[in-house]
PDB file of C-alpha atoms in Angstrom:
ATOM      1  CA  UNK A   1      14.111   1.207  32.118  1.00  0.00           C
ATOM      2  CA  UNK A   2      11.562   3.962  32.591  1.00  0.00           C
ATOM      3  CA  UNK A   3       8.214   3.987  30.844  1.00  0.00           C
ATOM      4  CA  UNK A   4       9.284   7.071  28.891  1.00  0.00           C
ATOM      5  CA  UNK A   5      12.387   5.294  27.531  1.00  0.00           C
ATOM      6  CA  UNK A   6      10.391   2.155  26.730  1.00  0.00           C
ATOM      7  CA  UNK A   7       7.728   4.154  24.870  1.00  0.00           C
ATOM      8  CA  UNK A   8      10.366   5.987  22.808  1.00  0.00           C
ATOM      9  CA  UNK A   9      11.533   2.662  21.390  1.00  0.00           C
ATOM     10  CA  UNK A  10       8.188   0.854  21.222  1.00  0.00           C
ATOM     11  CA  UNK A  11       6.299   3.667  19.501  1.00  0.00           C
ATOM     12  CA  UNK A  12       9.086   4.973  17.255  1.00  0.00           C
ATOM     13  CA  UNK A  13       7.885   6.175  13.830  1.00  0.00           C
ATOM     14  CA  UNK A  14       4.232   5.252  14.387  1.00  0.00           C
ATOM     15  CA  UNK A  15       1.609   7.751  13.300  1.00  0.00           C
ATOM     16  CA  UNK A  16       0.713  10.296  16.019  1.00  0.00           C
ATOM     17  CA  UNK A  17      -2.804   8.872  16.547  1.00  0.00           C
ATOM     18  CA  UNK A  18      -1.388   5.386  17.141  1.00  0.00           C
ATOM     19  CA  UNK A  19       1.291   6.794  19.463  1.00  0.00           C
ATOM     20  CA  UNK A  20      -1.300   8.647  21.543  1.00  0.00           C
ATOM     21  CA  UNK A  21      -3.573   5.624  21.811  1.00  0.00           C
ATOM     22  CA  UNK A  22      -0.799   3.199  22.702  1.00  0.00           C
ATOM     23  CA  UNK A  23       0.838   5.631  25.141  1.00  0.00           C
ATOM     24  CA  UNK A  24      -2.430   5.845  27.066  1.00  0.00           C
ATOM     25  CA  UNK A  25      -2.845   2.052  27.094  1.00  0.00           C
ATOM     26  CA  UNK A  26       0.729   1.303  28.185  1.00  0.00           C
ATOM     27  CA  UNK A  27       0.656   4.073  30.783  1.00  0.00           C
ATOM     28  CA  UNK A  28      -2.553   2.611  32.243  1.00  0.00           C
ATOM     29  CA  UNK A  29      -1.011  -0.876  32.279  1.00  0.00           C
ATOM     30  CA  UNK A  30       2.085   0.356  34.127  1.00  0.00           C
ATOM     31  CA  UNK A  31      -0.042   2.331  36.598  1.00  0.00           C
ATOM     32  CA  UNK A  32      -2.116  -0.793  37.339  1.00  0.00           C
ATOM     33  CA  UNK A  33       1.046  -2.848  37.867  1.00  0.00           C
ATOM     34  CA  UNK A  34       2.513  -0.197  40.168  1.00  0.00           C
ATOM     35  CA  UNK A  35      -0.738  -0.109  42.141  1.00  0.00           C
ATOM     36  CA  UNK A  36      -0.297  -3.862  42.545  1.00  0.00           C
ATOM     37  CA  UNK A  37       3.070  -3.281  44.248  1.00  0.00           C
ATOM     38  CA  UNK A  38       5.644  -3.326  41.430  1.00  0.00           C
ATOM     39  CA  UNK A  39       8.206  -0.612  40.939  1.00  0.00           C
ATOM     40  CA  UNK A  40       8.205   1.318  37.654  1.00  0.00           C
ATOM     41  CA  UNK A  41      11.136  -0.673  36.129  1.00  0.00           C
ATOM     42  CA  UNK A  42       9.462  -3.951  37.129  1.00  0.00           C
ATOM     43  CA  UNK A  43       6.123  -2.811  35.682  1.00  0.00           C
ATOM     44  CA  UNK A  44       7.789  -1.667  32.457  1.00  0.00           C
ATOM     45  CA  UNK A  45       9.591  -5.020  32.200  1.00  0.00           C
ATOM     46  CA  UNK A  46       6.188  -6.752  32.047  1.00  0.00           C
ATOM     47  CA  UNK A  47       5.504  -4.910  28.760  1.00  0.00           C
ATOM     48  CA  UNK A  48       8.173  -6.950  26.968  1.00  0.00           C
ATOM     49  CA  UNK A  49      10.953  -6.012  24.575  1.00  0.00           C
ATOM     50  CA  UNK A  50      10.164  -2.572  23.118  1.00  0.00           C
ATOM     51  CA  UNK A  51      11.745  -3.401  19.742  1.00  0.00           C
ATOM     52  CA  UNK A  52       9.509  -6.449  19.365  1.00  0.00           C
ATOM     53  CA  UNK A  53       6.491  -4.419  20.430  1.00  0.00           C
ATOM     54  CA  UNK A  54       7.404  -1.815  17.782  1.00  0.00           C
ATOM     55  CA  UNK A  55       7.505  -4.490  15.071  1.00  0.00           C
ATOM     56  CA  UNK A  56       4.130  -5.836  16.175  1.00  0.00           C
ATOM     57  CA  UNK A  57       2.575  -2.367  16.255  1.00  0.00           C
ATOM     58  CA  UNK A  58       3.889  -1.637  12.736  1.00  0.00           C
ATOM     59  CA  UNK A  59       2.012  -4.692  11.504  1.00  0.00           C
ATOM     60  CA  UNK A  60      -1.162  -3.243  13.041  1.00  0.00           C
ATOM     61  CA  UNK A  61      -0.818   0.528  12.518  1.00  0.00           C
ATOM     62  CA  UNK A  62       0.675   2.729   9.810  1.00  0.00           C
ATOM     63  CA  UNK A  63       3.811   4.750  10.341  1.00  0.00           C
ATOM     64  CA  UNK A  64       3.869   8.518  10.119  1.00  0.00           C
ATOM     65  CA  UNK A  65       5.833   8.287   6.852  1.00  0.00           C
ATOM     66  CA  UNK A  66       3.240   6.018   5.260  1.00  0.00           C
ATOM     67  CA  UNK A  67       0.458   8.472   6.058  1.00  0.00           C
ATOM     68  CA  UNK A  68       2.449  11.405   4.672  1.00  0.00           C
ATOM     69  CA  UNK A  69       3.371   9.687   1.405  1.00  0.00           C
ATOM     70  CA  UNK A  70       2.031  11.827  -1.416  1.00  0.00           C
ATOM     71  CA  UNK A  71       3.374   9.912  -4.417  1.00  0.00           C
ATOM     72  CA  UNK A  72       0.022   8.452  -5.460  1.00  0.00           C
ATOM     73  CA  UNK A  73      -1.256  11.135  -7.856  1.00  0.00           C
ATOM     74  CA  UNK A  74       2.160  11.697  -9.455  1.00  0.00           C
ATOM     75  CA  UNK A  75       2.712   8.014 -10.200  1.00  0.00           C
ATOM     76  CA  UNK A  76      -0.922   7.613 -11.253  1.00  0.00           C
ATOM     77  CA  UNK A  77      -0.816  10.363 -13.882  1.00  0.00           C
ATOM     78  CA  UNK A  78       2.583   9.295 -15.174  1.00  0.00           C
ATOM     79  CA  UNK A  79       1.373   5.727 -15.687  1.00  0.00           C
ATOM     80  CA  UNK A  80      -1.819   6.916 -17.399  1.00  0.00           C
ATOM     81  CA  UNK A  81       0.300   8.994 -19.783  1.00  0.00           C
ATOM     82  CA  UNK A  82       2.483   5.956 -20.484  1.00  0.00           C
ATOM     83  CA  UNK A  83      -0.560   3.769 -21.201  1.00  0.00           C
ATOM     84  CA  UNK A  84      -2.093   6.435 -23.463  1.00  0.00           C
ATOM     85  CA  UNK A  85       1.244   6.913 -25.244  1.00  0.00           C
ATOM     86  CA  UNK A  86       1.591   3.181 -25.708  1.00  0.00           C
ATOM     87  CA  UNK A  87      -1.922   2.986 -27.141  1.00  0.00           C
ATOM     88  CA  UNK A  88      -1.332   5.891 -29.521  1.00  0.00           C
ATOM     89  CA  UNK A  89       1.941   4.426 -30.723  1.00  0.00           C
ATOM     90  CA  UNK A  90       0.179   1.086 -31.273  1.00  0.00           C
ATOM     91  CA  UNK A  91      -2.408   2.862 -33.413  1.00  0.00           C
ATOM     92  CA  UNK A  92       0.327   4.644 -35.329  1.00  0.00           C
ATOM     93  CA  UNK A  93       2.070   1.353 -36.111  1.00  0.00           C
ATOM     94  CA  UNK A  94      -1.273  -0.368 -36.810  1.00  0.00           C
ATOM     95  CA  UNK A  95      -1.042  -2.766 -33.879  1.00  0.00           C
ATOM     96  CA  UNK A  96      -4.749  -3.140 -33.101  1.00  0.00           C
ATOM     97  CA  UNK A  97      -4.318  -5.650 -30.272  1.00  0.00           C
ATOM     98  CA  UNK A  98      -2.003  -3.367 -28.289  1.00  0.00           C
ATOM     99  CA  UNK A  99      -4.248  -0.342 -28.938  1.00  0.00           C
ATOM    100  CA  UNK A 100      -7.287  -2.215 -27.602  1.00  0.00           C
ATOM    101  CA  UNK A 101      -5.265  -3.371 -24.589  1.00  0.00           C
ATOM    102  CA  UNK A 102      -4.324   0.234 -23.811  1.00  0.00           C
ATOM    103  CA  UNK A 103      -7.915   1.406 -24.242  1.00  0.00           C
ATOM    104  CA  UNK A 104      -9.093  -1.358 -21.903  1.00  0.00           C
ATOM    105  CA  UNK A 105      -6.522  -0.289 -19.301  1.00  0.00           C
ATOM    106  CA  UNK A 106      -7.698   3.337 -19.549  1.00  0.00           C
ATOM    107  CA  UNK A 107     -11.304   2.240 -18.986  1.00  0.00           C
ATOM    108  CA  UNK A 108     -10.127   0.277 -15.929  1.00  0.00           C
ATOM    109  CA  UNK A 109      -8.272   3.404 -14.774  1.00  0.00           C
ATOM    110  CA  UNK A 110     -11.532   5.362 -14.812  1.00  0.00           C
ATOM    111  CA  UNK A 111     -13.205   2.610 -12.789  1.00  0.00           C
ATOM    112  CA  UNK A 112     -10.282   2.556 -10.326  1.00  0.00           C
ATOM    113  CA  UNK A 113     -10.514   6.329  -9.876  1.00  0.00           C
ATOM    114  CA  UNK A 114     -14.226   6.095  -9.091  1.00  0.00           C
ATOM    115  CA  UNK A 115     -13.563   3.340  -6.551  1.00  0.00           C
ATOM    116  CA  UNK A 116     -10.745   5.110  -4.670  1.00  0.00           C
ATOM    117  CA  UNK A 117     -11.901   8.727  -4.720  1.00  0.00           C
ATOM    118  CA  UNK A 118     -13.934   8.327  -1.517  1.00  0.00           C
ATOM    119  CA  UNK A 119     -10.982   6.905   0.443  1.00  0.00           C
ATOM    120  CA  UNK A 120      -9.074   9.121   2.888  1.00  0.00           C
ATOM    121  CA  UNK A 121      -6.171  10.896   1.171  1.00  0.00           C
ATOM    122  CA  UNK A 122      -3.343   8.664   2.499  1.00  0.00           C
ATOM    123  CA  UNK A 123      -5.180   5.483   1.485  1.00  0.00           C
ATOM    124  CA  UNK A 124      -6.118   6.972  -1.881  1.00  0.00           C
ATOM    125  CA  UNK A 125      -2.464   7.919  -2.502  1.00  0.00           C
ATOM    126  CA  UNK A 126      -1.353   4.382  -1.707  1.00  0.00           C
ATOM    127  CA  UNK A 127      -3.981   2.826  -3.967  1.00  0.00           C
ATOM    128  CA  UNK A 128      -3.227   5.183  -6.853  1.00  0.00           C
ATOM    129  CA  UNK A 129       0.524   4.682  -6.521  1.00  0.00           C
ATOM    130  CA  UNK A 130      -0.014   0.930  -6.737  1.00  0.00           C
ATOM    131  CA  UNK A 131      -2.740   0.912  -9.381  1.00  0.00           C
ATOM    132  CA  UNK A 132      -0.821   3.127 -11.824  1.00  0.00           C
ATOM    133  CA  UNK A 133       2.024   0.664 -12.460  1.00  0.00           C
ATOM    134  CA  UNK A 134      -0.470  -2.208 -12.383  1.00  0.00           C
ATOM    135  CA  UNK A 135      -2.424  -0.603 -15.242  1.00  0.00           C
ATOM    136  CA  UNK A 136       0.659  -0.311 -17.415  1.00  0.00           C
ATOM    137  CA  UNK A 137       1.599  -3.876 -16.527  1.00  0.00           C
ATOM    138  CA  UNK A 138      -1.940  -5.003 -17.362  1.00  0.00           C
ATOM    139  CA  UNK A 139      -1.792  -3.254 -20.746  1.00  0.00           C
ATOM    140  CA  UNK A 140       1.287  -5.225 -21.748  1.00  0.00           C
ATOM    141  CA  UNK A 141      -0.100  -8.466 -20.343  1.00  0.00           C
ATOM    142  CA  UNK A 142      -3.427  -8.133 -22.142  1.00  0.00           C
ATOM    143  CA  UNK A 143      -1.747  -7.405 -25.475  1.00  0.00           C
ATOM    144  CA  UNK A 144       0.599 -10.370 -25.109  1.00  0.00           C
ATOM    145  CA  UNK A 145      -2.212 -12.671 -23.947  1.00  0.00           C
ATOM    146  CA  UNK A 146      -4.423 -11.825 -26.904  1.00  0.00           C
ATOM    147  CA  UNK A 147      -1.478 -12.346 -29.248  1.00  0.00           C
ATOM    148  CA  UNK A 148      -0.894 -15.777 -27.683  1.00  0.00           C
ATOM    149  CA  UNK A 149      -4.595 -16.589 -27.981  1.00  0.00           C
ATOM    150  CA  UNK A 150      -4.522 -15.640 -31.680  1.00  0.00           C
ATOM    151  CA  UNK A 151      -1.638 -18.055 -32.199  1.00  0.00           C
ATOM    152  CA  UNK A 152       1.272 -15.580 -32.170  1.00  0.00           C
ATOM    153  CA  UNK A 153       2.645 -15.932 -28.621  1.00  0.00           C
ATOM    154  CA  UNK A 154       5.527 -13.727 -27.545  1.00  0.00           C
ATOM    155  CA  UNK A 155       8.878 -15.505 -27.254  1.00  0.00           C
ATOM    156  CA  UNK A 156       8.843 -14.849 -23.516  1.00  0.00           C
ATOM    157  CA  UNK A 157       5.429 -16.472 -22.985  1.00  0.00           C
ATOM    158  CA  UNK A 158       6.220 -17.616 -19.454  1.00  0.00           C
ATOM    159  CA  UNK A 159       5.992 -14.008 -18.342  1.00  0.00           C
ATOM    160  CA  UNK A 160       2.222 -14.163 -18.851  1.00  0.00           C
ATOM    161  CA  UNK A 161       1.974 -16.432 -15.790  1.00  0.00           C
ATOM    162  CA  UNK A 162       4.623 -14.574 -13.836  1.00  0.00           C
ATOM    163  CA  UNK A 163       2.760 -11.273 -14.184  1.00  0.00           C
ATOM    164  CA  UNK A 164      -0.437 -12.730 -12.731  1.00  0.00           C
ATOM    165  CA  UNK A 165       1.523 -14.007  -9.714  1.00  0.00           C
ATOM    166  CA  UNK A 166       3.041 -10.540  -9.343  1.00  0.00           C
ATOM    167  CA  UNK A 167      -0.445  -9.020  -9.336  1.00  0.00           C
ATOM    168  CA  UNK A 168      -1.551 -11.255  -6.483  1.00  0.00           C
ATOM    169  CA  UNK A 169       1.525 -10.251  -4.441  1.00  0.00           C
ATOM    170  CA  UNK A 170       0.854  -6.561  -5.182  1.00  0.00           C
ATOM    171  CA  UNK A 171      -2.798  -6.928  -4.219  1.00  0.00           C
ATOM    172  CA  UNK A 172      -2.139  -8.684  -0.909  1.00  0.00           C
ATOM    173  CA  UNK A 173       0.572  -6.212   0.124  1.00  0.00           C
ATOM    174  CA  UNK A 174      -1.471  -3.185  -0.891  1.00  0.00           C
ATOM    175  CA  UNK A 175      -4.589  -4.370   0.911  1.00  0.00           C
ATOM    176  CA  UNK A 176      -2.577  -5.002   4.098  1.00  0.00           C
ATOM    177  CA  UNK A 177      -1.095  -1.505   3.930  1.00  0.00           C
ATOM    178  CA  UNK A 178      -4.490   0.059   3.233  1.00  0.00           C
ATOM    179  CA  UNK A 179      -6.050  -1.810   6.169  1.00  0.00           C
ATOM    180  CA  UNK A 180      -3.291  -0.566   8.517  1.00  0.00           C
ATOM    181  CA  UNK A 181      -3.770   2.987   7.240  1.00  0.00           C
ATOM    182  CA  UNK A 182      -7.554   2.886   7.683  1.00  0.00           C
ATOM    183  CA  UNK A 183      -7.141   1.478  11.200  1.00  0.00           C
ATOM    184  CA  UNK A 184      -4.660   4.233  12.083  1.00  0.00           C
ATOM    185  CA  UNK A 185      -6.777   6.995  10.573  1.00  0.00           C
ATOM    186  CA  UNK A 186      -9.791   5.742  12.520  1.00  0.00           C
ATOM    187  CA  UNK A 187      -7.820   6.283  15.738  1.00  0.00           C
ATOM    188  CA  UNK A 188      -7.264   9.928  14.808  1.00  0.00           C
ATOM    189  CA  UNK A 189     -10.812  10.450  13.586  1.00  0.00           C
ATOM    190  CA  UNK A 190      -9.617  11.191  10.014  1.00  0.00           C
ATOM    191  CA  UNK A 191     -11.225   8.222   8.260  1.00  0.00           C
TER     192      UNK A 191
END
């Protein structure tokens, strides 16, 4: 297998900055091996299975699609509208606990916006796309939790614990994705 063929598989779908960086590193490795007396196919074979290398690189760097994802602001604003609508409907039906939960979520939304606005656009889009649904989820959870605390638990009370577990999973996954994006953007000088 030639280095060109190996690189096509190993670097497939990675962001351009990661592809450029890794191409230079693998090319230098193959050149060093060929200087040591190996042929190109032998030198390329020392790089390992390109599909496995691709999986490992995707755990380290973001893909081109991840960096181009622009869903953050759309999802963010839709979820804020849902939270505000939920809060207004709670006021209309005189459900003070749910209205306060929605107001609390909107205050947290303002704080989240302040925290993510300085991030590079791809990272900000990821964080907003994840935080929007979390805020709506939090609104429901807070209302149900306060109801349970006041002695009127919802009939599906076990969901209160399940939602907190879901938040931890969301947080871990989102932070891993954001770290990969920041690392990739740093390679291209866009961070």
